[in-house]
PDB file of C-alpha atoms in Angstrom:
ATOM      1  CA  MET A   1     130.089  65.092  17.482  1.00 52.00           C
ATOM      2  CA  GLN A   2     127.903  64.791  20.579  1.00 51.00           C
ATOM      3  CA  THR A   3     127.879  61.584  22.642  1.00 50.00           C
ATOM      4  CA  SER A   4     124.419  60.566  21.411  1.00 49.00           C
ATOM      5  CA  GLN A   5     125.572  61.079  17.837  1.00 50.00           C
ATOM      6  CA  LYS A   6     128.669  58.951  18.421  1.00 48.00           C
ATOM      7  CA  ILE A   7     126.606  56.114  19.869  1.00 47.00           C
ATOM      8  CA  PHE A   8     124.159  56.269  16.963  1.00 49.00           C
ATOM      9  CA  TYR A   9     126.997  56.373  14.435  1.00 49.00           C
ATOM     10  CA  LYS A  10     128.751  53.401  16.066  1.00 53.00           C
ATOM     11  CA  ARG A  11     125.534  51.392  15.973  1.00 53.00           C
ATOM     12  CA  TYR A  12     125.064  52.386  12.356  1.00 50.00           C
ATOM     13  CA  GLN A  13     128.587  51.213  11.494  1.00 52.00           C
ATOM     14  CA  GLU A  14     127.942  47.866  13.160  1.00 52.00           C
ATOM     15  CA  ASP A  15     124.630  47.435  11.313  1.00 52.00           C
ATOM     16  CA  PHE A  16     126.201  48.429   8.008  1.00 50.00           C
ATOM     17  CA  VAL A  17     129.135  46.056   8.352  1.00 50.00           C
ATOM     18  CA  SER A  18     126.792  43.199   9.244  1.00 51.00           C
ATOM     19  CA  ALA A  19     124.839  43.871   6.032  1.00 50.00           C
ATOM     20  CA  VAL A  20     127.855  43.631   3.721  1.00 51.00           C
ATOM     21  CA  PRO A  21     127.851  40.306   1.802  1.00 52.00           C
ATOM     22  CA  THR A  22     130.645  37.963   2.866  1.00 53.00           C
ATOM     23  CA  GLY A  23     131.490  34.355   2.255  1.00 53.00           C
ATOM     24  CA  LYS A  24     129.695  33.526   5.508  1.00 52.00           C
ATOM     25  CA  ASN A  25     126.657  35.661   4.752  1.00 56.00           C
ATOM     26  CA  GLU A  26     125.668  35.082   1.129  1.00 54.00           C
ATOM     27  CA  ASN A  27     121.973  35.821   1.622  1.00 53.00           C
ATOM     28  CA  LYS A  28     122.540  39.584   2.012  1.00 58.00           C
ATOM     29  CA  THR A  29     121.399  41.273  -1.193  1.00 68.00           C
ATOM     30  CA  THR A  30     122.027  44.479  -3.056  1.00 70.00           C
ATOM     31  CA  ALA A  31     118.624  45.693  -1.882  1.00 65.00           C
ATOM     32  CA  VAL A  32     119.790  45.436   1.728  1.00 60.00           C
ATOM     33  CA  LEU A  33     122.908  47.434   0.920  1.00 62.00           C
ATOM     34  CA  LEU A  34     120.830  50.108  -0.804  1.00 62.00           C
ATOM     35  CA  GLU A  35     118.634  50.332   2.270  1.00 69.00           C
ATOM     36  CA  GLU A  36     121.726  50.767   4.444  1.00 65.00           C
ATOM     37  CA  ILE A  37     122.995  53.524   2.159  1.00 64.00           C
ATOM     38  CA  SER A  38     119.603  55.201   2.410  1.00 63.00           C
ATOM     39  CA  ARG A  39     119.810  55.001   6.199  1.00 68.00           C
ATOM     40  CA  LEU A  40     123.251  56.599   6.089  1.00 57.00           C
ATOM     41  CA  LYS A  41     121.937  59.471   3.969  1.00 56.00           C
ATOM     42  CA  ARG A  42     119.092  60.035   6.439  1.00 61.00           C
ATOM     43  CA  PHE A  43     121.544  59.944   9.328  1.00 49.00           C
ATOM     44  CA  ILE A  44     123.784  62.548   7.669  1.00 54.00           C
ATOM     45  CA  SER A  45     120.771  64.712   6.870  1.00 52.00           C
ATOM     46  CA  ASP A  46     119.581  64.527  10.499  1.00 50.00           C
ATOM     47  CA  LEU A  47     123.056  65.512  11.706  1.00 48.00           C
ATOM     48  CA  GLU A  48     123.134  68.503   9.375  1.00 54.00           C
ATOM     49  CA  ILE A  49     119.739  69.677  10.623  1.00 54.00           C
ATOM     50  CA  GLU A  50     120.790  69.177  14.267  1.00 56.00           C
ATOM     51  CA  ASN A  51     124.005  71.119  13.745  1.00 80.00           C
ATOM     52  CA  ARG A  52     122.043  74.059  12.267  1.00 88.00           C
ATOM     53  CA  THR A  53     119.214  74.146  14.792  1.00 96.00           C
ATOM     54  CA  ASP A  54     118.911  75.917  18.137  1.00 96.00           C
ATOM     55  CA  ILE A  55     117.744  73.239  20.589  1.00 94.00           C
ATOM     56  CA  LEU A  56     115.747  75.626  22.786  1.00 96.00           C
ATOM     57  CA  THR A  57     113.684  77.483  20.173  1.00 97.00           C
ATOM     58  CA  GLY A  58     113.861  75.282  17.084  1.00 96.00           C
ATOM     59  CA  LEU A  59     115.147  78.240  15.049  1.00 97.00           C
ATOM     60  CA  LEU A  60     118.384  78.308  13.122  1.00 97.00           C
ATOM     61  CA  ASN A  61     121.365  78.526  15.452  1.00 97.00           C
ATOM     62  CA  ARG A  62     124.312  80.830  14.788  1.00 96.00           C
ATOM     63  CA  ARG A  63     126.031  78.350  12.480  1.00 95.00           C
ATOM     64  CA  GLY A  64     122.893  77.777  10.430  1.00 97.00           C
ATOM     65  CA  PHE A  65     122.041  81.461  10.269  1.00 97.00           C
ATOM     66  CA  ILE A  66     125.525  82.515   9.173  1.00 96.00           C
ATOM     67  CA  ALA A  67     125.337  79.924   6.391  1.00 96.00           C
ATOM     68  CA  GLU A  68     122.052  81.484   5.235  1.00 97.00           C
ATOM     69  CA  LEU A  69     123.573  84.958   5.514  1.00 97.00           C
ATOM     70  CA  ASN A  70     126.467  83.927   3.268  1.00 96.00           C
ATOM     71  CA  MET A  71     124.033  82.552   0.692  1.00 96.00           C
ATOM     72  CA  ALA A  72     121.977  85.765   0.822  1.00 96.00           C
ATOM     73  CA  TRP A  73     125.166  87.737   0.227  1.00 96.00           C
ATOM     74  CA  ASP A  74     126.043  85.533  -2.758  1.00 95.00           C
ATOM     75  CA  ARG A  75     122.573  86.084  -4.263  1.00 95.00           C
ATOM     76  CA  TRP A  76     123.021  89.826  -3.905  1.00 95.00           C
ATOM     77  CA  VAL A  77     126.460  89.707  -5.555  1.00 94.00           C
ATOM     78  CA  ARG A  78     125.169  87.638  -8.492  1.00 95.00           C
ATOM     79  CA  TYR A  79     121.686  89.017  -9.005  1.00 95.00           C
ATOM     80  CA  ALA A  80     121.569  92.315  -7.049  1.00 94.00           C
ATOM     81  CA  VAL A  81     118.640  91.018  -4.973  1.00 94.00           C
ATOM     82  CA  PRO A  82     117.813  93.667  -2.352  1.00 96.00           C
ATOM     83  CA  THR A  83     118.156  92.062   1.070  1.00 97.00           C
ATOM     84  CA  THR A  84     118.076  93.476   4.575  1.00 98.00           C
ATOM     85  CA  LEU A  85     119.362  92.035   7.836  1.00 98.00           C
ATOM     86  CA  ILE A  86     117.619  92.749  11.151  1.00 98.00           C
ATOM     87  CA  MET A  87     119.239  92.214  14.554  1.00 97.00           C
ATOM     88  CA  LEU A  88     117.064  92.048  17.679  1.00 96.00           C
ATOM     89  CA  ASP A  89     118.059  91.887  21.319  1.00 95.00           C
ATOM     90  CA  MET A  90     115.614  91.546  24.226  1.00 94.00           C
ATOM     91  CA  ASN A  91     115.786  94.417  26.676  1.00 92.00           C
ATOM     92  CA  ARG A  92     116.257  93.506  30.353  1.00 90.00           C
ATOM     93  CA  PHE A  93     116.628  89.793  29.674  1.00 94.00           C
ATOM     94  CA  LYS A  94     119.259  89.519  32.421  1.00 93.00           C
ATOM     95  CA  GLN A  95     116.739  91.022  34.822  1.00 94.00           C
ATOM     96  CA  ILE A  96     114.252  88.280  33.916  1.00 95.00           C
ATOM     97  CA  ASN A  97     116.850  85.598  34.661  1.00 94.00           C
ATOM     98  CA  ASP A  98     117.960  87.292  37.873  1.00 95.00           C
ATOM     99  CA  THR A  99     114.389  87.743  39.126  1.00 94.00           C
ATOM    100  CA  TYR A 100     112.733  84.484  38.120  1.00 94.00           C
ATOM    101  CA  GLY A 101     115.569  82.134  37.167  1.00 94.00           C
ATOM    102  CA  HIS A 102     116.780  80.619  33.923  1.00 95.00           C
ATOM    103  CA  ASP A 103     113.743  78.358  33.491  1.00 95.00           C
ATOM    104  CA  VAL A 104     111.536  81.419  33.087  1.00 96.00           C
ATOM    105  CA  GLY A 105     114.179  83.013  30.880  1.00 96.00           C
ATOM    106  CA  ASP A 106     114.096  79.949  28.611  1.00 97.00           C
ATOM    107  CA  LYS A 107     110.297  80.058  28.456  1.00 96.00           C
ATOM    108  CA  ALA A 108     110.514  83.728  27.503  1.00 97.00           C
ATOM    109  CA  LEU A 109     112.949  82.965  24.673  1.00 97.00           C
ATOM    110  CA  LYS A 110     110.638  80.265  23.327  1.00 97.00           C
ATOM    111  CA  LEU A 111     107.697  82.681  23.349  1.00 97.00           C
ATOM    112  CA  VAL A 112     109.772  85.329  21.575  1.00 97.00           C
ATOM    113  CA  ALA A 113     110.652  82.801  18.871  1.00 97.00           C
ATOM    114  CA  VAL A 114     106.957  81.978  18.388  1.00 96.00           C
ATOM    115  CA  TYR A 115     106.029  85.675  18.280  1.00 96.00           C
ATOM    116  CA  LEU A 116     108.662  86.417  15.620  1.00 96.00           C
ATOM    117  CA  GLN A 117     107.670  83.420  13.505  1.00 96.00           C
ATOM    118  CA  LYS A 118     104.017  84.469  13.562  1.00 95.00           C
ATOM    119  CA  ASN A 119     104.728  88.083  12.650  1.00 95.00           C
ATOM    120  CA  LEU A 120     107.341  87.628   9.923  1.00 96.00           C
ATOM    121  CA  ARG A 121     106.797  86.465   6.359  1.00 96.00           C
ATOM    122  CA  SER A 122     107.217  82.834   5.364  1.00 95.00           C
ATOM    123  CA  THR A 123     110.151  83.818   3.130  1.00 96.00           C
ATOM    124  CA  ASP A 124     112.045  85.548   5.953  1.00 98.00           C
ATOM    125  CA  ILE A 125     114.912  83.629   7.569  1.00 98.00           C
ATOM    126  CA  LEU A 126     114.947  83.729  11.362  1.00 98.00           C
ATOM    127  CA  GLY A 127     117.644  82.574  13.745  1.00 98.00           C
ATOM    128  CA  ARG A 128     118.773  82.812  17.352  1.00 98.00           C
ATOM    129  CA  LEU A 129     122.427  83.790  17.446  1.00 97.00           C
ATOM    130  CA  GLY A 130     122.832  83.159  21.161  1.00 94.00           C
ATOM    131  CA  GLY A 131     121.451  84.339  24.488  1.00 95.00           C
ATOM    132  CA  ASP A 132     118.629  86.794  23.842  1.00 96.00           C
ATOM    133  CA  GLU A 133     119.908  87.841  20.418  1.00 97.00           C
ATOM    134  CA  PHE A 134     117.863  87.055  17.311  1.00 98.00           C
ATOM    135  CA  ALA A 135     118.430  87.891  13.652  1.00 98.00           C
ATOM    136  CA  VAL A 136     116.288  87.950  10.511  1.00 98.00           C
ATOM    137  CA  ILE A 137     117.204  87.986   6.825  1.00 98.00           C
ATOM    138  CA  LEU A 138     114.564  89.718   4.690  1.00 98.00           C
ATOM    139  CA  PRO A 139     114.996  88.611   1.050  1.00 97.00           C
ATOM    140  CA  HIS A 140     113.826  90.927  -1.751  1.00 97.00           C
ATOM    141  CA  THR A 141     113.446  93.727   0.791  1.00 98.00           C
ATOM    142  CA  ASN A 142     115.121  97.140   0.832  1.00 97.00           C
ATOM    143  CA  ALA A 143     115.623  99.414   3.837  1.00 96.00           C
ATOM    144  CA  GLU A 144     112.414 101.386   3.247  1.00 96.00           C
ATOM    145  CA  GLU A 145     110.327  98.212   3.086  1.00 97.00           C
ATOM    146  CA  THR A 146     112.127  96.897   6.158  1.00 97.00           C
ATOM    147  CA  GLN A 147     111.098  99.998   8.085  1.00 96.00           C
ATOM    148  CA  GLN A 148     107.459  99.131   7.413  1.00 95.00           C
ATOM    149  CA  ILE A 149     107.974  95.505   8.461  1.00 95.00           C
ATOM    150  CA  VAL A 150     109.709  96.604  11.661  1.00 95.00           C
ATOM    151  CA  GLY A 151     106.875  99.015  12.418  1.00 94.00           C
ATOM    152  CA  LYS A 152     104.262  96.249  12.126  1.00 92.00           C
ATOM    153  CA  LEU A 153     106.450  93.915  14.149  1.00 92.00           C
ATOM    154  CA  LEU A 154     106.721  96.375  17.014  1.00 91.00           C
ATOM    155  CA  GLU A 155     103.005  97.211  16.889  1.00 91.00           C
ATOM    156  CA  ALA A 156     102.179  93.553  17.505  1.00 90.00           C
ATOM    157  CA  ILE A 157     104.641  93.187  20.361  1.00 92.00           C
ATOM    158  CA  PRO A 158     103.052  91.198  23.208  1.00 92.00           C
ATOM    159  CA  VAL A 159     103.258  90.933  26.959  1.00 95.00           C
ATOM    160  CA  LEU A 160     104.731  87.494  27.596  1.00 95.00           C
ATOM    161  CA  GLN A 161     102.487  85.337  29.769  1.00 95.00           C
ATOM    162  CA  ILE A 162     104.404  82.607  31.602  1.00 96.00           C
ATOM    163  CA  SER A 163     103.161  80.017  34.108  1.00 92.00           C
ATOM    164  CA  TRP A 164     105.850  78.928  36.525  1.00 89.00           C
ATOM    165  CA  GLN A 165     105.692  77.198  39.925  1.00 87.00           C
ATOM    166  CA  GLN A 166     102.000  78.002  40.381  1.00 88.00           C
ATOM    167  CA  GLN A 167     102.683  81.632  39.490  1.00 90.00           C
ATOM    168  CA  HIS A 168     101.440  83.594  36.523  1.00 94.00           C
ATOM    169  CA  ILE A 169     104.130  85.981  35.333  1.00 95.00           C
ATOM    170  CA  SER A 170     103.531  88.838  32.897  1.00 95.00           C
ATOM    171  CA  ILE A 171     106.655  90.190  31.194  1.00 94.00           C
ATOM    172  CA  PRO A 172     106.395  93.165  28.815  1.00 93.00           C
ATOM    173  CA  LEU A 173     108.473  92.321  25.746  1.00 93.00           C
ATOM    174  CA  GLU A 174     110.833  95.028  24.539  1.00 92.00           C
ATOM    175  CA  PHE A 175     113.480  94.903  21.822  1.00 91.00           C
ATOM    176  CA  ALA A 176     116.564  96.815  20.851  1.00 94.00           C
ATOM    177  CA  LEU A 177     116.589  96.574  17.080  1.00 95.00           C
ATOM    178  CA  GLY A 178     118.858  97.493  14.217  1.00 96.00           C
ATOM    179  CA  PHE A 179     118.916  96.701  10.516  1.00 97.00           C
ATOM    180  CA  SER A 180     121.137  97.118   7.493  1.00 97.00           C
ATOM    181  CA  GLU A 181     120.461  96.659   3.784  1.00 97.00           C
ATOM    182  CA  VAL A 182     123.251  94.892   1.942  1.00 96.00           C
ATOM    183  CA  ASN A 183     125.361  97.171  -0.257  1.00 92.00           C
ATOM    184  CA  ALA A 184     128.751  97.275  -1.917  1.00 88.00           C
ATOM    185  CA  ALA A 185     130.223  99.598   0.726  1.00 88.00           C
ATOM    186  CA  LEU A 186     129.788  97.000   3.470  1.00 87.00           C
ATOM    187  CA  GLY A 187     132.222  94.437   2.159  1.00 81.00           C
ATOM    188  CA  PRO A 188     131.838  90.748   3.145  1.00 88.00           C
ATOM    189  CA  PRO A 189     128.872  89.260   5.078  1.00 93.00           C
ATOM    190  CA  LYS A 190     130.698  89.719   8.395  1.00 93.00           C
ATOM    191  CA  ALA A 191     130.689  93.496   7.872  1.00 95.00           C
ATOM    192  CA  TRP A 192     126.981  93.360   6.989  1.00 96.00           C
ATOM    193  CA  LEU A 193     126.283  91.603  10.268  1.00 96.00           C
ATOM    194  CA  GLN A 194     128.408  94.113  12.171  1.00 96.00           C
ATOM    195  CA  ALA A 195     126.543  97.057  10.617  1.00 96.00           C
ATOM    196  CA  ALA A 196     123.159  95.752  11.778  1.00 96.00           C
ATOM    197  CA  ASP A 197     124.654  94.766  15.135  1.00 95.00           C
ATOM    198  CA  LEU A 198     125.999  98.287  15.669  1.00 96.00           C
ATOM    199  CA  GLN A 199     122.585  99.813  15.020  1.00 94.00           C
ATOM    200  CA  MET A 200     121.040  97.379  17.476  1.00 94.00           C
ATOM    201  CA  TYR A 201     123.487  98.244  20.260  1.00 91.00           C
ATOM    202  CA  GLN A 202     122.992 101.943  19.639  1.00 92.00           C
ATOM    203  CA  SER A 203     119.261 101.364  20.043  1.00 87.00           C
ATOM    204  CA  LYS A 204     119.864  99.368  23.227  1.00 84.00           C
ATOM    205  CA  ALA A 205     122.061 102.107  24.691  1.00 84.00           C
ATOM    206  CA  ALA A 206     119.392 104.697  23.918  1.00 80.00           C
ATOM    207  CA  THR A 207     116.724 102.721  25.822  1.00 72.00           C
ATOM    208  CA  ALA A 208     118.899 101.638  28.761  1.00 66.00           C
ATOM    209  CA  ASP A 209     117.590 102.369  32.245  1.00 54.00           C
TER     210      ASP A 209
END
């Protein structure tokens, strides 16, 4: 639990204890207790969202995305729902950081997140796994359909426009990309992730300078 969470939780505990009826505090009612319970539920819900969210981009973080991946796997096992996983890695992201600094690198990651959100379907599940690595779960989508989605995604790929220290920086966005449709031969979700990851790194190696 982060420091801010601990402080909030401690304050909540103090408020909750003060609301519990005692011999010295008879005027506290059941309604007050119900309100405190409601506050606790909201607090827990906020913590769950925070623990699943990438602070920089607002996307799912690795923990949140893996949880969604496990659920997608379970749906496939139970209902044979075709589902494909895409892995994306920005090319030359280290060069961006080395040339302009991490502030520009962070701005670039935020713009990439916006670009992906705008060009994927509302039912697709997008996350940032760490660094410049993103992943997408495509529900009800087989490999052939994924190929079409990837094609449209790459056609719309932008040049990132970033303002920084009175400079205007243009950064061509390039991805290494791999995808894998879930199937019985893969085994558990971890193997599914590794299959898409392997394709992505093969793509990255093929486009390396």
